[in-house]
Structures are given as structure tokens and as C-alpha cells.
């Protein structure tokens, strides 16, 4: 076992009779923070272990997804701290451009004002005021959960240092011609009045209408279909495939555009699928990304017919209408002219929506700033291909490559006031100057700064190194970059992870931002359904913490965390975890009252009972298992291993088997008390990263140590005792079989039954007292009559059930069991005697059937013996 190197005081065995999380958790966390346990020292000679928090929005509050992710990160960092690493869990928040601006604009609306009433400078000041007063409540909620972050290092994506980092990398990318300004089709939100990136668009199936419209006249006409009839006002061509015989006579000719006084050309373009629809498509370059590309190839004009609020601007009867109003009006007008060839409604199709306000996205031609992602994405893909960065689980690599290998240039400008303003100035004669953080912007008449701000993901993409002081070469940057691991959801693999990979490799001379990307799934309700306010199944984790304690919530989340897989969670599972925390408390309290101690060296194995050696063997195997699971990010498996070791093996078996030893006192009790103390010490340290609060209280009480937070992580000592494990397995089998029999007979747990145990000459003889106590078996007295006999594991347990069972009913039950066992034997023999089956069946299937035959033979022998021992009617 690991020797605890902390200075210890005399332990106390006094614990309250009940565990009260609400009374324990707050004061404990405050003590940890005050003692600086979570802080990271850049000057330390310990090896570094770094994880950044996926920065929550400043507008946010703790939800189950946060609680889940934070639990996993906290478990990793707490373990590494105990293993002797200089751990840094970097905290901070994201300024969340659109979300935060929306919050403050809603507050202004209550006052009857808009941001334009205040002006840009006053509005930004109002946002900072809101942040100071209302933003960041999630920090306090993280403390409730037990997050061991380095609070003194907390950062905000709009603070001075990170703003300098943003300006620095913008300037560097600009100078390297990886940032440019161009007019292209972007995703535009008419509600938020800003461009948003592809990954901020949520697609859903909406009911719309598909109308087929005849353009042109007579033989010079063709039919196009559209779900957005209002955009026809901006059509500048109709496109057909160059090899489509139906339209070859029209290519290069002009046709009349309905409802307008314009004619438009028919162009040939291989983008058109002649097999889809009519094989002819309307081309609206200013309002569709594919049409824009066709327009570029054919030098078509870009005719915008909607403003930023999706109001029609084209001259005519539809000017001033909202896009949806215009859609209906235009279809009606076309119908009146006999131009509608077909209508299909409802027509279900995939429609993009703003991920923040859910407004339908409008593709819009706009002048924006872009990142040329080609070389950056290539480096991000190669870092994983070359093994510099591992993605866990490995099957998620395909998703990653599908994304980075097909990235389009990234639109980084946003038409907002809250955010990092683009550091570009325009001069009166068309000059464009990009200004770095240490440079003075140009001044004089006619010079002005770009009004747009940067996409929030631009600044959060710098998070692994900007939080450490970059662009300065700080001690923290030298010590803690690259990060050891990134723990995040697969749902932001594209939003955030790819951005950090591109920027980290670019800014840090080819060094990736982390060694491993550990992806987890999303938290869902207990039925596997996505949590949503509209479904009414959203859970506030703080409510569960109030009721069951933070440890219960953490353990439930960790126990459901299989790599890359969604996590179902329900309140009954949290309640079960609460019972586990109480079980640890009560069992440790009982152990302390009955001799469990860490004082003095661990006795030699020769002084121990088989039960002592068994639990120490199992303890070391558990240490090895838990370490392997941690290293593979198998949180569910390590939690299960700890649960079953603590509850099943330590509390339900070792403590119960040792009670007779403790009650007898003497040297055996001293040895077992020391063994139990060792087991509890190691077990509580193993449990601590996942359930930190209850383990801190119990461990300090048991050992007198300063804090389990800074205790040594247990190591597998290599102690194994296969003989003891086999011996205790036999004891368990005897006890389990007799318990089953008692339950079948309807005997109460506390009901005592006279019994004769034939243990002479077996390894179980030393356990007779424990077996009798656990099974409530009295010694055989005068007049003892063996009415039932159970042969188990080479021993016989004869029970006197006179007056306690219905012998005839027991005979019928055993006869039924015997018939089932004989049927199983016959079926197994039938298959094993079938040469054709044996020739085709795999070896493992044949072995399984042989095992069933052996079990059936054993059951038949046991049941016949039991029948023979029953009294005659």
C-alpha cells in the first residue's frame, strides 16, 4: 500500500450518526480554497498536468451538461494532484457575443430603449455593468459542485490580456494573408442582425410549400421549382445542364422573368442535376450560396432584394413586405397570371435556424471578414493523423477528419457591438490598415475603425494558450502548455475543438494545444430523450444537490460516463448514489467504532486471517483496475469498480465476515482492525476524485491527515493471494446458497435456525463462527433433526426446519427444480451427441453447452440430496 506522507494528528473515531451534505460541503470547499490546494505553481518542479475548462457563457448558469463535464475534469485533476503532478484546471468564462448582447438588449427593451438610443460606447459600458452585477453566477455554482479550479487564474475572453492575444493573432493571420475581406453569401439572422457561422445554424424539418413556376413564353419557356418564391425577384438567370437536350435550344437566350420588367439569360452549368425536378433551376446569386457560385462562374449580377431584417427592398408592389408575407403575395400574383404549374403543401424540408434565437436563417450576400482555413485545417488534421494528438474514443476520429478535411473558409465578422472589435482602420482614400496591440491606429480626418466584432469562437479558439499569458512567453505558458487533455462534448468538436487545434498549431510553432481529446456524450433524461424546455424534462442540478448532496450528483454522472456515448440520468439514480454516500458514511463510522485504525505498520501476511488476506488482495486488484480505467477515460467502469468493491466486498462481506473477530477481541481483532483501517484509507482515497466531500470528512477522521485532496494516490503494492480469494469465494458461495434457501422458505432474516455444519477437513472450518453469525444458524441442540440438507462447495449445511417450513411444499418445489435440471441435462446431451452439430458449432458454443451439462449434473446431485434429507410424510 501507499504510505501517506502527510503529517498526521491523532485520529478521532467520532462521527455524527447521520451524514448531512448541506452542512459539510460548503465549509469543506471554502477550506480547500483558503489553503490553496487548487492553485498551480509555474515554478514547481513537479510534472505539469493541465486542463482548461470549456468556458461557460457569462450569461449561463450550471446545467446538467456542465455538471457532467466538470465532474469528469475534476476527477482527473484531483487524481493527478494526488499522484504528485502540478495540476492546473484553468477556469474562466466566455463573453458570448450574441447571447450577452441579446440579454442586455432585452433589459433595455423593458425601459423602452434600444442599443441605438444609447450609442455604441454607452451600450458596451452597460454590458460591462451587467456582467459585474449579474454575469458569472455559474462560478458560485461550480463551487457547489466541488470544482477544484485555480480561482486566482480565472480569465474572461474580454479581459485585457486575452484581448491582446486576440489582436495579436488577428494581425499575424492578416500579415500572413490568412485573413481577408470579401463579399460572399453568409448565414444571416434577421433577428440578431448579424452573420453567423455554419456551425451556429441548426437544421430542422419545417413545413413549407414547393411551387413550380413557368418562366418565359411558349417554346421559350421552362419550369423551375422553389420553396422561397420571394427570392425570384432577385433572379438573374436560369441554369440548366449543358447536356440536357430539352433545353439546349434555350442556352444563351433571354427569357422573361415573371412579375418584373426584366429578362434573364439561360446559362449552362454542370452543377445542375438534370434528373432532379425539371432539370432547370432559378439562379439568385445574392440569396443562395450555390447560386452565388453559379453567378461567379457566369459573371451574373448580384441583385439583393431584402434588407437586414428580411424586408423586401425590390421596387414594385411587394416592397416593404416581410419575406414570409411576400412569399404568399408573390405566389398569389403568379397564380393570377397562370404561372403556377404545380403547388405542393405542406412540403417538409430542412431549414436552417439561428441556434440562439431560432429565427429562420436568410442566406445573404455581404461584405465580411474571413479566415482562409486551408493550411490551418491541414495542420489540424495532420496532428491527429501523425499521432501528436489522440482522440478518445478513437472511433470519433472519423467525425473529426470529415470536418477538418472539408472546412470552408470561416466567416469571423459579426455585426454586433459586444465583442472584440476588428482591429482594422479605413482611410479616406480607400486605405486599409490592420493594427497590432502595440501599434497606434492611424488618426486624422476620414479614418475610422471597422464596426464589426469577431466571432466568439475566434477568441475561445485561443483559450489553451491565451489564458497562460500568450503572446508573452510567461512562466505559466512554458510550464503548462500544451494542455494534457481536453475533456469536452462531441457536440462541439467542430465549434471549438477544431478552432483550438488550428490556432494552437499556428500560434505555438506547430505544438498542438493538447495531447489528448477525450470526448463525452450529452446528458439525456432517464428515457434517453434530449433535455429540452419544450419537453418539460430539463433538470436543475442545484435542486438535486440541495436534496441529495453534490457527491450523489457527481457519482451518478460519472457512473453513466462511457466515452463518446450519451448519458441518461434520472432522479432515482441520484437517490441511489445518495444511499451509496450514506453507506460509506455509516459503514466507516461502524468500522471506526470497532477497531479500524491506520496506526502502526500493516501486519505481516502470516499474522492475518484468510479474510484479511482476501480483502487486501481484492483491494490491490481494485487499485490496478481503477488506474487502468482512469488512463482510458472509462469513468463509468471505474465508478462501478469502486461501488462494488466498497459496498459488496468491503461492507457486505469483509466487515460481516470479520464481526466475530472484532467481537472476540485479542490479537485477531487488532490485526483485522489494522487491515480494515488500511482498506478504508485506500478506498476513500480511490473514491475521493469522484465523491470529494464525504471522503474528505471520513478520511481525515480515520487518519488524522490534513486533507485527502493532497494525500498520496494509492499504488498497487502487488500483493495477491489467490488461495485466500478462492477460500473466501467458497465461504461466499455457502452463505449465498443458504440465504437463497432461507428466502425460498419464507424465513425472516433475523429468524434463527438450528444447523449442523460439516466443515471438518475443509478450509472453511475457520469460518464457522462467521458463517453461523451471518446466517443466523444456532448450534445443533438436543433433539436436533436435519429436515433439510444443503451440500455446497464440498460442505454440508443441515438445517432443522421443524415447525418452520411446509415439508410437502418443499418436496414439490425440489421435485420441480429436479425436473428442470434433468430437462437441461437432456437438451445438453442431445446437442453434444449430435455429430452434425459438433462439426459446425464453434468451439466456444460447444464449451458453453458442456458447461451447462456440468451445471445440470451438479444441480441434480444437490437436489436429490436435499430430497433425501427431507422427513418422510
Coordinates of N, CA, C and O in Angstrom, one line a residue, residues 4 6 12 14-15 19 24-33 35 37-38 78 81-82 551 581 584-585 588 592 680-681 683-712:
X4 N 1.1 7.2 3.4 CA 0.6 8.5 3.4 C 1.7 9.4 4.0 O 2.1 9.3 5.1
X6 N 1.6 12.7 4.5 CA 1.2 13.9 5.2 C 1.5 13.8 6.7 O 1.5 12.7 7.2
X12 N -9.6 10.7 15.2 CA -10.7 10.6 16.1 C -11.7 9.7 15.5 O -11.8 9.6 14.3
X14 N -14.9 9.9 16.2 CA -16.2 10.5 16.4 C -16.7 11.0 15.1 O -16.1 11.8 14.4
X15 N -17.9 10.5 14.7 CA -18.6 11.0 13.5 C -20.0 11.1 13.9 O -20.6 10.3 14.6
X19 N -25.0 11.4 7.9 CA -24.3 12.3 7.0 C -25.2 13.4 6.5 O -26.3 13.1 6.0
X24 N -21.8 19.9 5.4 CA -20.4 19.5 5.2 C -19.8 20.2 4.0 O -18.7 20.8 4.1
X25 N -20.5 20.3 2.9 CA -19.9 20.6 1.6 C -19.4 22.1 1.5 O -18.2 22.3 1.1
X26 N -20.2 23.0 1.9 CA -19.8 24.4 1.8 C -18.5 24.8 2.6 O -17.6 25.3 2.0
X27 N -18.5 24.4 3.9 CA -17.3 24.7 4.7 C -16.1 24.0 4.2 O -15.0 24.5 4.2
X28 N -16.2 22.7 3.7 CA -15.1 22.0 3.2 C -14.5 22.7 2.0 O -13.3 22.8 1.9
X29 N -15.4 23.1 1.1 CA -14.9 23.7 -0.2 C -14.1 25.0 0.2 O -13.0 25.2 -0.4
X30 N -14.7 25.8 1.1 CA -14.1 27.0 1.4 C -12.7 26.8 2.0 O -11.7 27.5 1.8
X31 N -12.6 25.7 2.8 CA -11.3 25.4 3.4 C -10.3 25.0 2.4 O -9.1 25.4 2.4
X32 N -10.7 24.2 1.4 CA -9.8 23.8 0.3 C -9.2 25.0 -0.4 O -8.1 25.1 -0.8
X33 N -10.1 26.0 -0.7 CA -9.7 27.2 -1.5 C -8.8 28.0 -0.6 O -7.8 28.5 -1.1
X35 N -6.8 27.2 1.7 CA -5.5 26.5 1.8 C -4.7 26.4 0.5 O -3.6 25.9 0.5
X37 N -5.2 24.6 -2.2 CA -5.0 23.3 -2.8 C -5.1 23.2 -4.3 O -4.5 22.4 -5.0
X38 N -6.0 24.1 -4.9 CA -6.3 24.0 -6.3 C -5.4 25.0 -7.1 O -5.5 25.0 -8.3
X78 N -8.1 15.9 -9.7 CA -7.9 15.5 -8.3 C -7.0 14.3 -8.2 O -6.1 14.2 -7.4
X81 N -3.4 15.4 -9.0 CA -2.8 16.1 -7.9 C -2.3 15.2 -6.8 O -1.2 15.3 -6.3
X82 N -3.1 14.1 -6.6 CA -2.7 13.1 -5.6 C -1.5 12.3 -6.1 O -0.7 11.8 -5.2
X551 N -22.0 15.1 -3.9 CA -21.4 13.8 -4.2 C -22.3 12.9 -5.0 O -21.9 12.1 -5.9
X581 N -23.4 7.1 -0.8 CA -22.7 8.0 0.1 C -23.0 7.8 1.6 O -22.1 7.7 2.4
X584 N -21.3 4.5 2.7 CA -19.8 4.8 3.0 C -19.7 5.4 4.4 O -18.8 5.0 5.2
X585 N -20.6 6.4 4.7 CA -20.5 7.1 5.9 C -20.8 6.1 7.1 O -20.0 6.0 8.1
X588 N -18.2 3.2 7.5 CA -16.9 3.7 8.0 C -17.1 4.1 9.5 O -16.2 3.8 10.3
X592 N -14.9 2.4 12.5 CA -14.1 3.2 13.4 C -14.5 2.8 14.8 O -13.6 2.8 15.7
X680 N -9.9 1.0 4.3 CA -10.7 2.2 4.3 C -9.9 3.4 3.8 O -10.3 4.2 3.0
X681 N -8.7 3.5 4.3 CA -7.7 4.6 3.9 C -7.6 4.6 2.4 O -7.8 5.6 1.7
X683 N -9.4 2.9 0.1 CA -10.7 3.0 -0.6 C -11.2 4.5 -0.7 O -11.7 4.9 -1.7
X684 N -11.1 5.2 0.4 CA -11.5 6.6 0.5 C -10.7 7.5 -0.5 O -11.2 8.4 -1.1
X685 N -9.4 7.2 -0.6 CA -8.5 7.9 -1.5 C -8.9 7.6 -2.9 O -8.9 8.5 -3.8
X686 N -9.2 6.4 -3.2 CA -9.7 6.0 -4.6 C -11.0 6.7 -4.9 O -11.2 7.1 -6.1
X687 N -11.9 6.8 -4.0 CA -13.2 7.4 -4.2 C -13.1 8.9 -4.3 O -14.0 9.5 -4.9
X688 N -12.1 9.5 -3.7 CA -12.1 10.9 -3.5 C -12.3 11.7 -4.8 O -13.1 12.7 -4.8
X689 N -11.6 11.5 -5.9 CA -11.8 12.3 -7.1 C -13.3 12.4 -7.5 O -13.6 13.4 -8.1
X690 N -14.0 11.4 -7.3 CA -15.4 11.4 -7.8 C -16.4 11.9 -6.8 O -17.3 12.7 -7.0
X691 N -16.2 11.5 -5.5 CA -17.0 12.0 -4.4 C -16.2 12.6 -3.3 O -15.8 12.0 -2.3
X692 N -15.8 13.9 -3.6 CA -14.8 14.5 -2.7 C -15.2 14.9 -1.3 O -14.4 14.9 -0.4
X693 N -16.5 15.2 -1.1 CA -16.8 15.8 0.2 C -16.9 14.7 1.3 O -16.3 14.9 2.3
X694 N -17.7 13.7 1.0 CA -17.9 12.7 2.0 C -16.5 12.0 2.3 O -16.2 11.6 3.5
X695 N -15.7 11.8 1.3 CA -14.4 11.1 1.5 C -13.5 12.0 2.3 O -12.7 11.5 3.1
X696 N -13.5 13.3 2.1 CA -12.7 14.2 2.9 C -13.0 14.1 4.4 O -12.1 13.9 5.2
X697 N -14.2 14.1 4.7 CA -14.6 14.0 6.1 C -14.2 12.7 6.7 O -13.7 12.7 7.8
X698 N -14.5 11.6 6.0 CA -14.2 10.3 6.6 C -12.7 10.0 6.7 O -12.2 9.5 7.6
X699 N -12.0 10.4 5.6 CA -10.5 10.1 5.6 C -9.8 10.9 6.7 O -8.9 10.4 7.3
X700 N -10.1 12.2 6.8 CA -9.4 13.0 7.9 C -9.8 12.5 9.2 O -8.9 12.5 10.1
X701 N -11.0 12.0 9.4 CA -11.4 11.4 10.7 C -10.6 10.1 11.0 O -10.1 9.8 12.1
X702 N -10.5 9.3 9.9 CA -9.8 8.0 10.1 C -8.3 8.1 10.3 O -7.7 7.5 11.2
X703 N -7.7 9.0 9.5 CA -6.2 9.1 9.5 C -5.6 10.2 10.3 O -4.5 10.2 10.7
X704 N -6.4 11.3 10.5 CA -5.9 12.5 11.2 C -5.0 13.3 10.2 O -4.4 14.3 10.6
X705 N -5.0 12.9 8.9 CA -4.3 13.7 7.9 C -4.9 15.0 7.6 O -6.1 15.3 8.0
X706 N -4.1 15.9 7.0 CA -4.6 17.3 6.8 C -5.7 17.3 5.8 O -6.7 18.0 6.1
X707 N -5.6 16.6 4.7 CA -6.7 16.6 3.7 C -6.4 15.5 2.7 O -5.3 15.3 2.3
X708 N -7.5 14.8 2.3 CA -7.3 13.8 1.3 C -7.0 14.4 -0.1 O -6.5 13.8 -1.0
X709 N -7.4 15.7 -0.2 CA -7.1 16.4 -1.5 C -5.6 16.3 -1.8 O -5.2 16.2 -3.0
X710 N -4.7 16.4 -0.8 CA -3.3 16.4 -1.1 C -2.6 15.1 -0.6 O -1.4 15.0 -0.4
X711 N -3.5 14.1 -0.3 CA -2.9 12.8 0.1 C -2.3 12.1 -1.1 O -2.6 12.4 -2.3
X712 N -1.5 11.1 -0.9 CA -0.9 10.3 -2.0 C -2.0 9.4 -2.6 O -2.8 8.8 -1.9

